[in-house]
Short mmCIF file of C-alpha atoms in Angstrom, two decimals:
data_model
loop_
_atom_site.label_atom_id
_atom_site.label_comp_id
_atom_site.label_asym_id
_atom_site.label_seq_id
_atom_site.Cartn_x
_atom_site.Cartn_y
_atom_site.Cartn_z
CA MET A 1 -25.00 -23.05 -31.87
CA ILE A 2 -21.68 -23.67 -33.70
CA THR A 3 -22.00 -21.94 -37.52
CA SER A 4 -19.86 -20.48 -39.36
CA ILE A 5 -20.26 -17.95 -42.95
CA ALA A 6 -20.35 -20.97 -45.41
CA GLN A 7 -22.83 -22.47 -43.12
CA LEU A 8 -25.13 -19.86 -42.73
CA CYS A 9 -25.26 -18.90 -46.90
CA ARG A 10 -25.99 -22.73 -47.39
CA GLU A 11 -29.20 -22.82 -44.76
CA LYS A 12 -29.96 -19.55 -46.05
CA GLY A 13 -30.28 -19.99 -49.24
CA VAL A 14 -27.10 -17.69 -50.62
CA LYS A 15 -24.14 -18.43 -52.79
CA PRO A 16 -21.09 -17.47 -51.46
CA GLU A 17 -20.56 -15.67 -55.37
CA ALA A 18 -23.68 -13.18 -54.53
CA THR A 19 -22.29 -12.25 -50.98
CA ILE A 20 -19.42 -9.95 -50.27
CA TYR A 21 -17.43 -13.06 -49.31
CA GLY A 22 -16.78 -13.98 -53.14
CA GLN A 23 -13.02 -13.58 -52.46
CA SER A 24 -12.46 -13.84 -48.73
CA SER A 25 -9.86 -16.99 -47.45
CA ARG A 26 -11.86 -20.27 -47.09
CA GLN A 27 -10.74 -20.33 -42.99
CA MET A 28 -12.49 -17.31 -43.03
CA LEU A 29 -15.36 -18.58 -44.36
CA ASP A 30 -15.41 -21.80 -41.93
CA PHE A 31 -14.37 -20.16 -39.13
CA GLN A 32 -16.43 -21.64 -36.74
CA ILE A 33 -18.94 -19.30 -34.60
CA VAL A 34 -21.36 -19.90 -30.83
CA SER A 35 -23.86 -17.67 -30.79
CA GLY A 36 -27.51 -17.25 -31.62
CA ASP A 37 -29.16 -17.57 -34.00
CA PHE A 38 -29.75 -13.88 -35.20
CA TYR A 39 -28.36 -13.65 -38.16
CA ARG A 40 -29.77 -12.48 -41.31
CA PHE A 41 -28.49 -11.28 -45.23
CA VAL A 42 -28.87 -8.44 -46.20
CA GLN A 43 -28.11 -6.25 -49.72
CA LYS A 44 -25.54 -3.70 -50.13
CA GLU A 45 -25.25 -1.42 -52.47
CA ASN A 46 -23.59 -2.88 -55.44
CA GLY A 47 -26.52 -5.78 -55.10
CA LYS A 48 -24.08 -7.75 -53.21
CA TYR A 49 -25.35 -9.58 -49.68
CA ALA A 50 -24.07 -9.14 -46.49
CA LEU A 51 -24.40 -10.58 -43.09
CA ARG A 52 -25.84 -8.74 -40.30
CA TYR A 53 -26.38 -10.00 -37.25
CA LYS A 54 -28.39 -8.69 -34.81
CA GLU A 55 -29.47 -6.36 -36.78
CA CYS A 56 -26.47 -4.43 -35.66
CA VAL A 57 -22.98 -5.00 -36.68
CA GLU A 58 -22.04 -6.78 -39.83
CA ILE A 59 -19.60 -9.13 -40.99
CA PHE A 60 -16.72 -8.51 -42.50
CA ASP A 61 -13.69 -10.21 -43.55
CA PHE A 62 -10.52 -8.60 -42.55
CA PRO A 63 -9.17 -7.05 -46.42
CA MET A 64 -12.73 -5.07 -46.07
CA LEU A 65 -12.17 -3.39 -42.53
CA SER A 66 -8.16 -2.76 -43.63
CA ARG A 67 -10.49 -0.68 -46.82
CA LEU A 68 -13.02 0.60 -44.72
CA LEU A 69 -10.37 2.43 -42.03
CA LEU A 70 -6.84 1.70 -44.33
CA PRO A 71 -4.84 2.11 -41.31
CA LEU A 72 -6.42 -0.88 -39.84
CA ARG A 73 -3.98 -2.16 -43.09
CA HIS A 74 -0.75 -1.99 -40.31
CA VAL A 75 -2.74 -4.03 -37.82
CA ASN A 76 -0.80 -7.15 -37.30
CA ALA A 77 -2.08 -10.12 -34.27
CA PRO A 78 -2.70 -13.24 -34.57
CA LEU A 79 -6.01 -14.35 -36.47
CA GLN A 80 -6.40 -11.27 -38.09
CA HIS A 81 -7.41 -13.39 -41.89
CA LYS A 82 -9.24 -15.99 -40.42
CA LEU A 83 -11.78 -14.69 -37.93
CA PRO A 84 -14.78 -12.82 -39.04
CA TYR A 85 -15.17 -8.91 -38.31
CA PHE A 86 -18.31 -7.68 -36.67
CA THR A 87 -18.07 -4.12 -37.34
CA ALA A 88 -20.94 -1.45 -37.03
CA GLY A 89 -19.54 2.59 -37.75
CA MET A 90 -16.35 1.82 -39.36
CA SER A 91 -17.22 4.67 -43.16
CA ASP A 92 -18.31 7.18 -40.12
CA ILE A 93 -14.78 6.25 -38.32
CA ALA A 94 -12.51 6.72 -41.26
CA GLU A 95 -14.60 10.25 -41.64
CA LYS A 96 -13.80 11.25 -38.87
CA MET A 97 -10.38 10.62 -39.54
CA SER A 98 -10.02 12.32 -42.79
CA ALA A 99 -11.17 14.99 -41.00
CA GLY A 100 -8.58 15.51 -38.99
CA GLU A 101 -10.44 14.97 -36.00
CA GLN A 102 -9.34 12.40 -32.13
CA MET A 103 -10.00 9.04 -31.95
CA ALA A 104 -9.59 6.60 -29.48
CA VAL A 105 -9.60 2.64 -28.58
CA GLU A 106 -11.78 1.46 -26.12
CA GLY A 107 -11.84 -2.83 -25.32
CA GLY A 108 -10.91 -5.73 -22.77
CA PRO A 109 -11.91 -9.94 -21.46
CA CYS A 110 -14.18 -9.47 -19.35
CA LEU A 111 -12.57 -10.42 -15.40
CA PHE A 112 -13.36 -14.79 -15.98
CA GLY A 113 -15.47 -17.01 -17.67
CA THR A 114 -16.99 -19.90 -17.10
CA ASP A 115 -15.76 -22.75 -13.86
CA GLU A 116 -13.07 -20.44 -12.39
CA VAL A 117 -14.67 -18.32 -9.64
CA MET A 118 -17.32 -20.32 -7.19
CA ALA A 119 -20.01 -19.49 -4.86
CA GLU A 120 -20.11 -21.04 -1.66
CA VAL A 121 -23.77 -20.67 0.16
CA LEU A 122 -23.22 -21.95 4.06
CA ARG A 123 -27.14 -21.89 6.04
CA LYS A 124 -27.72 -21.65 9.82
CA ASP A 125 -28.75 -25.66 9.35
CA GLY A 126 -25.97 -26.28 7.94
CA THR A 127 -26.52 -27.37 4.75
CA SER A 128 -24.48 -25.46 1.61
CA ALA A 129 -24.92 -25.17 -1.91
CA LEU A 130 -22.31 -24.78 -4.40
CA PHE A 131 -22.43 -22.36 -7.53
CA ASP A 132 -20.09 -21.18 -10.68
CA TYR A 133 -20.60 -17.15 -10.16
CA ASN A 134 -20.45 -16.59 -14.00
CA THR A 135 -23.48 -18.70 -15.07
CA GLY A 136 -24.97 -19.03 -11.93
CA LYS A 137 -25.76 -22.38 -11.88
CA SER A 138 -25.19 -24.79 -8.84
CA TYR A 139 -23.29 -27.61 -8.27
CA LEU A 140 -24.19 -31.51 -7.01
CA VAL A 141 -21.83 -32.25 -4.76
CA HIS A 142 -19.74 -34.60 -7.13
CA GLY A 143 -19.52 -31.12 -9.57
CA GLU A 144 -22.45 -32.03 -11.81
CA PRO A 145 -24.94 -29.47 -12.71
CA ASP A 146 -27.88 -28.76 -11.28
CA ARG A 147 -30.13 -27.45 -13.47
CA THR A 148 -32.98 -27.15 -10.33
CA HIS A 149 -31.26 -23.45 -8.45
CA ASP A 150 -29.87 -20.22 -9.06
CA PHE A 151 -27.42 -18.46 -7.66
CA ARG A 152 -29.51 -14.75 -7.38
CA GLU A 153 -32.93 -16.63 -6.79
CA PHE A 154 -31.42 -19.13 -4.08
CA VAL A 155 -29.95 -15.71 -1.74
CA THR A 156 -32.54 -14.18 -2.54
CA ALA A 157 -34.93 -17.10 -0.89
CA HIS A 158 -32.55 -18.20 1.55
CA ALA A 159 -31.60 -14.64 3.11
CA GLY A 160 -32.45 -15.22 6.65
CA GLN A 161 -31.33 -18.45 6.80
CA ILE A 162 -27.30 -17.61 5.14
CA ALA A 163 -25.13 -17.60 7.57
CA ALA A 164 -21.49 -17.20 4.96
CA VAL A 165 -20.67 -16.83 1.49
CA HIS A 166 -17.31 -18.35 0.13
CA PHE A 167 -16.00 -17.80 -2.07
CA GLN A 168 -13.20 -19.84 -3.98
CA ASN A 169 -10.59 -18.46 -6.82
CA ARG A 170 -9.98 -21.65 -10.17
CA LYS A 171 -8.35 -19.05 -12.29
CA LYS A 172 -4.24 -20.04 -11.85
CA GLY A 173 -3.61 -17.71 -15.22
CA LEU A 174 -4.71 -16.42 -19.02
CA THR A 175 -6.18 -17.96 -21.65
CA LEU A 176 -5.80 -17.42 -25.49
CA GLN A 177 -9.09 -15.60 -25.74
CA GLU A 178 -8.31 -13.31 -23.38
CA TRP A 179 -4.39 -12.58 -24.75
CA LEU A 180 -6.18 -12.07 -27.83
CA PHE A 181 -8.94 -9.66 -26.72
CA VAL A 182 -6.05 -7.15 -24.78
CA LYS A 183 -3.97 -6.99 -28.23
CA TYR A 184 -6.07 -6.56 -30.23
CA PRO A 185 -7.04 -3.15 -28.70
CA PHE A 186 -3.89 -2.50 -28.38
CA GLU A 187 -3.36 -3.25 -32.58
CA VAL A 188 -5.85 -1.10 -33.29
CA ALA A 189 -5.10 2.04 -31.00
CA LYS A 190 -1.23 1.29 -32.62
CA ALA A 191 -2.17 1.59 -35.77
CA VAL A 192 -4.99 4.37 -35.96
CA SER A 193 -2.96 6.46 -33.28
CA ALA A 194 -5.24 7.40 -30.79
CA PRO A 195 -5.14 7.41 -27.13
CA LEU A 196 -6.07 3.76 -25.38
CA VAL A 197 -8.75 2.52 -22.12
CA ILE A 198 -8.77 -0.60 -21.03
CA PRO A 199 -12.07 -0.90 -18.60
CA ILE A 200 -11.02 -4.34 -16.18
CA PRO A 201 -14.66 -4.95 -14.93
CA ASP A 202 -14.32 -6.34 -11.42
CA MET A 203 -16.12 -3.14 -9.53
CA SER A 204 -19.35 -4.43 -11.88
CA TYR A 205 -19.16 -8.02 -10.95
CA VAL A 206 -19.11 -6.67 -7.19
CA LYS A 207 -22.02 -4.82 -7.74
CA TYR A 208 -23.86 -7.79 -8.94
CA LEU A 209 -22.74 -9.23 -5.49
CA ASP A 210 -23.74 -6.41 -3.79
CA ALA A 211 -27.29 -5.97 -4.97
CA VAL A 212 -28.08 -10.13 -5.25
CA LEU A 213 -26.89 -10.32 -1.41
CA LYS A 214 -29.32 -6.91 0.39
CA ASP A 215 -31.45 -9.31 2.28
CA VAL A 216 -28.33 -11.24 3.81
CA ASP A 217 -26.73 -10.04 7.42
CA LYS A 218 -25.21 -6.85 6.63
CA LYS A 219 -22.15 -8.78 8.76
CA VAL A 220 -22.26 -11.79 6.32
CA ARG A 221 -22.54 -9.05 3.45
CA GLN A 222 -19.97 -7.20 4.97
CA ASN A 223 -17.84 -10.36 4.84
CA ALA A 224 -18.93 -11.96 1.68
CA LEU A 225 -18.08 -8.84 -0.05
CA GLU A 226 -14.59 -8.46 0.89
CA GLU A 227 -14.15 -11.98 0.46
CA PHE A 228 -14.88 -11.70 -3.55
CA ARG A 229 -12.76 -8.27 -3.85
CA ALA A 230 -9.80 -10.76 -2.90
CA VAL A 231 -10.78 -13.08 -5.35
CA GLY A 232 -11.18 -10.18 -8.03
CA TYR A 233 -7.89 -8.11 -6.89
CA GLU A 234 -6.43 -11.79 -7.79
CA ILE A 235 -7.26 -11.98 -10.63
CA SER A 236 -7.13 -8.42 -11.90
CA ARG A 237 -3.80 -8.40 -10.57
CA LEU A 238 -3.00 -11.29 -13.51
CA TYR A 239 -4.87 -8.55 -15.93
CA LEU A 240 -3.00 -5.63 -15.18
CA GLU A 241 0.64 -7.47 -15.34
CA LEU A 242 -0.06 -8.64 -18.64
CA ILE A 243 -1.45 -4.70 -20.37
CA ALA A 244 2.61 -3.64 -18.14
CA ARG A 245 4.62 -6.53 -20.26
CA MET A 246 1.57 -5.13 -23.72
CA ARG A 247 2.13 -1.39 -23.02
CA ASP A 248 6.34 -1.93 -22.89
CA LEU A 249 5.57 -3.49 -26.27
CA TYR A 250 3.33 -0.62 -27.67
CA ARG A 251 5.20 2.24 -26.25
CA GLU A 252 3.59 4.78 -28.58
CA VAL A 253 -0.22 3.80 -27.02
CA CYS A 254 -1.49 5.95 -24.39
CA CYS A 255 -3.20 3.09 -22.45
CA GLU A 256 -5.08 4.05 -19.15
CA VAL A 257 -7.47 0.70 -17.29
CA VAL A 258 -10.15 1.43 -15.59
CA HIS A 259 -10.96 -0.59 -12.32
CA GLU A 260 -12.21 -0.63 -8.52
CA ARG A 261 -8.90 0.33 -6.94
CA GLU A 262 -8.38 3.26 -9.30
CA THR A 263 -11.51 5.42 -6.96
CA ARG A 264 -10.42 8.40 -9.57
CA LEU A 265 -11.07 7.14 -12.66
CA CYS A 266 -13.68 5.32 -11.76
CA GLN A 267 -15.29 8.85 -10.72
CA LYS A 268 -14.94 10.48 -13.37
CA PHE A 269 -16.48 7.44 -15.43
CA TYR A 270 -19.31 7.45 -13.26
CA GLU A 271 -19.62 11.01 -12.76
CA ALA A 272 -19.75 11.75 -16.87
CA ARG A 273 -21.65 8.54 -17.85
CA SER A 274 -25.00 10.21 -15.48
CA PRO A 275 -26.59 13.03 -17.49
CA PHE A 276 -26.56 9.45 -20.96
CA MET A 277 -27.20 6.73 -18.52
CA GLU A 278 -29.27 8.11 -16.00
CA ARG A 279 -32.21 9.12 -18.27
CA ASN A 280 -35.68 6.52 -17.55
CA LYS A 281 -35.61 5.48 -21.15
CA ILE A 282 -32.67 3.76 -21.41
CA LEU A 283 -32.84 2.41 -17.95
CA ARG A 284 -35.57 0.79 -18.94
CA GLY A 285 -33.91 -0.87 -22.08
CA LEU A 286 -31.27 -2.29 -19.65
CA THR A 287 -32.36 -4.91 -17.71
CA GLY A 288 -35.23 -6.80 -16.21
CA ILE A 289 -33.23 -7.64 -13.72
CA PRO A 290 -32.90 -5.78 -10.76
CA GLU A 291 -30.18 -6.99 -8.78
CA LYS A 292 -28.34 -6.08 -12.87
CA LEU A 293 -28.95 -3.06 -13.18
CA GLU A 294 -25.96 -2.05 -11.78
CA SER A 295 -23.28 -3.91 -12.96
CA ILE A 296 -25.66 -3.79 -16.61
CA LYS A 297 -25.06 -0.01 -17.05
CA ASP A 298 -20.82 -0.76 -16.27
CA TYR A 299 -20.69 -2.17 -18.97
CA VAL A 300 -23.23 -0.68 -21.64
CA SER A 301 -21.88 2.89 -20.94
CA MET A 302 -17.82 1.41 -20.89
CA PRO A 303 -17.52 1.16 -25.12
CA ALA A 304 -17.89 5.16 -23.93
CA LEU A 305 -15.19 5.16 -21.39
CA PRO A 306 -12.51 8.35 -23.64
CA TYR A 307 -15.23 10.69 -24.03
CA TYR A 308 -15.86 10.79 -20.59
CA LEU A 309 -12.38 10.58 -19.54
CA PHE A 310 -10.68 12.40 -22.06
CA GLY A 311 -13.52 14.10 -24.19
CA ILE A 312 -13.00 12.23 -27.16
CA ARG A 313 -15.96 12.50 -29.22
CA ASN A 314 -14.77 9.24 -32.02
CA VAL A 315 -13.70 5.93 -30.75
CA ILE A 316 -14.14 2.39 -31.85
CA GLU A 317 -14.47 -0.33 -29.54
CA VAL A 318 -13.18 -3.71 -29.89
CA ASP A 319 -14.35 -6.36 -27.67
CA SER A 320 -15.65 -9.57 -27.86
CA MET A 321 -19.27 -10.34 -30.48
CA ASP A 322 -21.40 -10.91 -27.38
CA GLU A 323 -20.82 -6.92 -26.89
CA THR A 324 -23.21 -6.25 -29.59
CA ASP A 325 -26.05 -5.44 -27.09
CA SER A 326 -24.31 -3.50 -25.14
CA PHE A 327 -22.20 -1.78 -28.25
CA ARG A 328 -25.92 -1.16 -29.44
CA LYS A 329 -27.39 0.38 -26.25
CA CYS A 330 -24.09 2.76 -25.92
CA ARG A 331 -24.21 3.90 -29.29
CA LYS A 332 -28.81 4.79 -28.30
CA ALA A 333 -27.52 6.79 -24.70
CA HIS A 334 -24.88 8.55 -26.63
CA LYS A 335 -26.69 9.83 -29.58
CA GLY A 336 -25.52 12.57 -31.00
CA SER A 337 -22.41 13.30 -29.04
CA LEU A 338 -20.62 9.83 -29.71
CA THR A 339 -19.14 8.83 -33.02
CA LEU A 340 -19.30 5.36 -31.34
CA ALA A 341 -17.86 2.27 -33.98
CA CYS A 342 -16.92 -1.13 -33.03
CA ILE A 343 -15.01 -4.67 -34.16
CA LEU A 344 -16.06 -7.22 -32.32
CA LEU A 345 -14.67 -10.71 -32.45
CA PRO A 346 -15.62 -14.51 -32.37
CA GLU A 347 -14.73 -15.92 -29.06
CA LEU A 348 -12.35 -18.98 -29.76
CA LEU A 349 -13.37 -22.35 -29.51
CA SER A 350 -12.30 -24.75 -26.77
CA GLY A 351 -10.20 -28.23 -27.68
CA ASP A 352 -13.69 -30.11 -27.08
CA GLN A 353 -14.72 -27.46 -29.81
CA VAL A 354 -17.76 -28.29 -28.64
CA HIS A 355 -17.87 -24.99 -25.85
CA THR A 356 -15.33 -21.27 -26.50
CA ILE A 357 -13.19 -21.05 -23.85
CA PHE A 358 -15.34 -18.86 -21.88
CA ASP A 359 -17.35 -21.44 -21.22
CA ALA A 360 -15.35 -24.21 -21.53
CA PRO A 361 -14.86 -26.16 -18.09
CA TRP A 362 -11.80 -25.62 -16.68
CA GLU A 363 -9.50 -27.94 -17.42
CA ARG A 364 -10.10 -27.42 -21.31
CA LYS A 365 -8.94 -23.14 -20.40
CA GLU A 366 -5.55 -23.47 -21.51
CA TYR A 367 -3.85 -21.05 -19.08
CA GLY A 368 -0.97 -19.47 -21.04
CA ASN A 369 -1.20 -21.51 -23.74
CA TYR A 370 -0.28 -17.87 -26.19
CA VAL A 371 3.15 -15.96 -26.34
CA VAL A 372 3.28 -11.95 -25.31
CA GLU A 373 5.19 -10.30 -28.57
#
């Protein structure tokens, strides 16, 4: 659904003046948020009501956020006074910072979105099926979605008949949203004088494909993984180039980037997270789809990367609000070892005002519609 704080107030019968948003800007109150309906109002200590999302994070405007953690007043990013911020744990981080403890920041965009990477599955009888790799949905020859098929289910059902799997990279650049989701972690890291870790999850996408192809002919599987890695590396290069430019702009921020070709960092990541993520009670809560387990294990543990890599126990995740569940699960897995807070940003609507940029059709991505500064 598409909603806003103002709309949620109307729908739930709560007057704006009875909420913490009484002094918020009109732009922030009307900002279009794309999400499921997982909101409820909770009463704060001052008697005012605040919106809570997924029983995990609460929504604040930028002045409220900067009052929770004073150094954030120095953040200077596009849209910062228009965005609603989905946050948790900021008071704990402020307390740790006041005590002189070291901070770190983690965050960054997904590898690619909807309608950017296509997977073509060829069968031995000469027939083929085309899928969007992000959604898993198949497409008819004329390009219209065919909701009767799913990539994972199709490959599983026809594993013995698959002759090849090929991939087409349609991603021709980075979007405004992807730029923003790199910009914000740098801004927050600069403001709180903290190192930054940005994961580029190409390895997670490969893990999912590897699991989906587990019953396919070994040679076909190897060729498909090699071809997909080439696509993933080509897209990763776009982010690495942007991050390199950001490093020049934010010379005071020490930034590490974790991706598949950084084998040393990946190995350290996997080894350090093992005591937290390999427990049965944590694994059972990750996913009911076996093929997704290893990739979701990555997403859930990535917010803790500064702890794994540097031993820093106070981390602010700056990411998409779509990572709310991952944040919650990560915090649960590291309870007692890590103080994890988050500043999660809403996804931006594309020009059609229906889809987010992430989920928009290819022609609505508006690649390069930003200025690196």
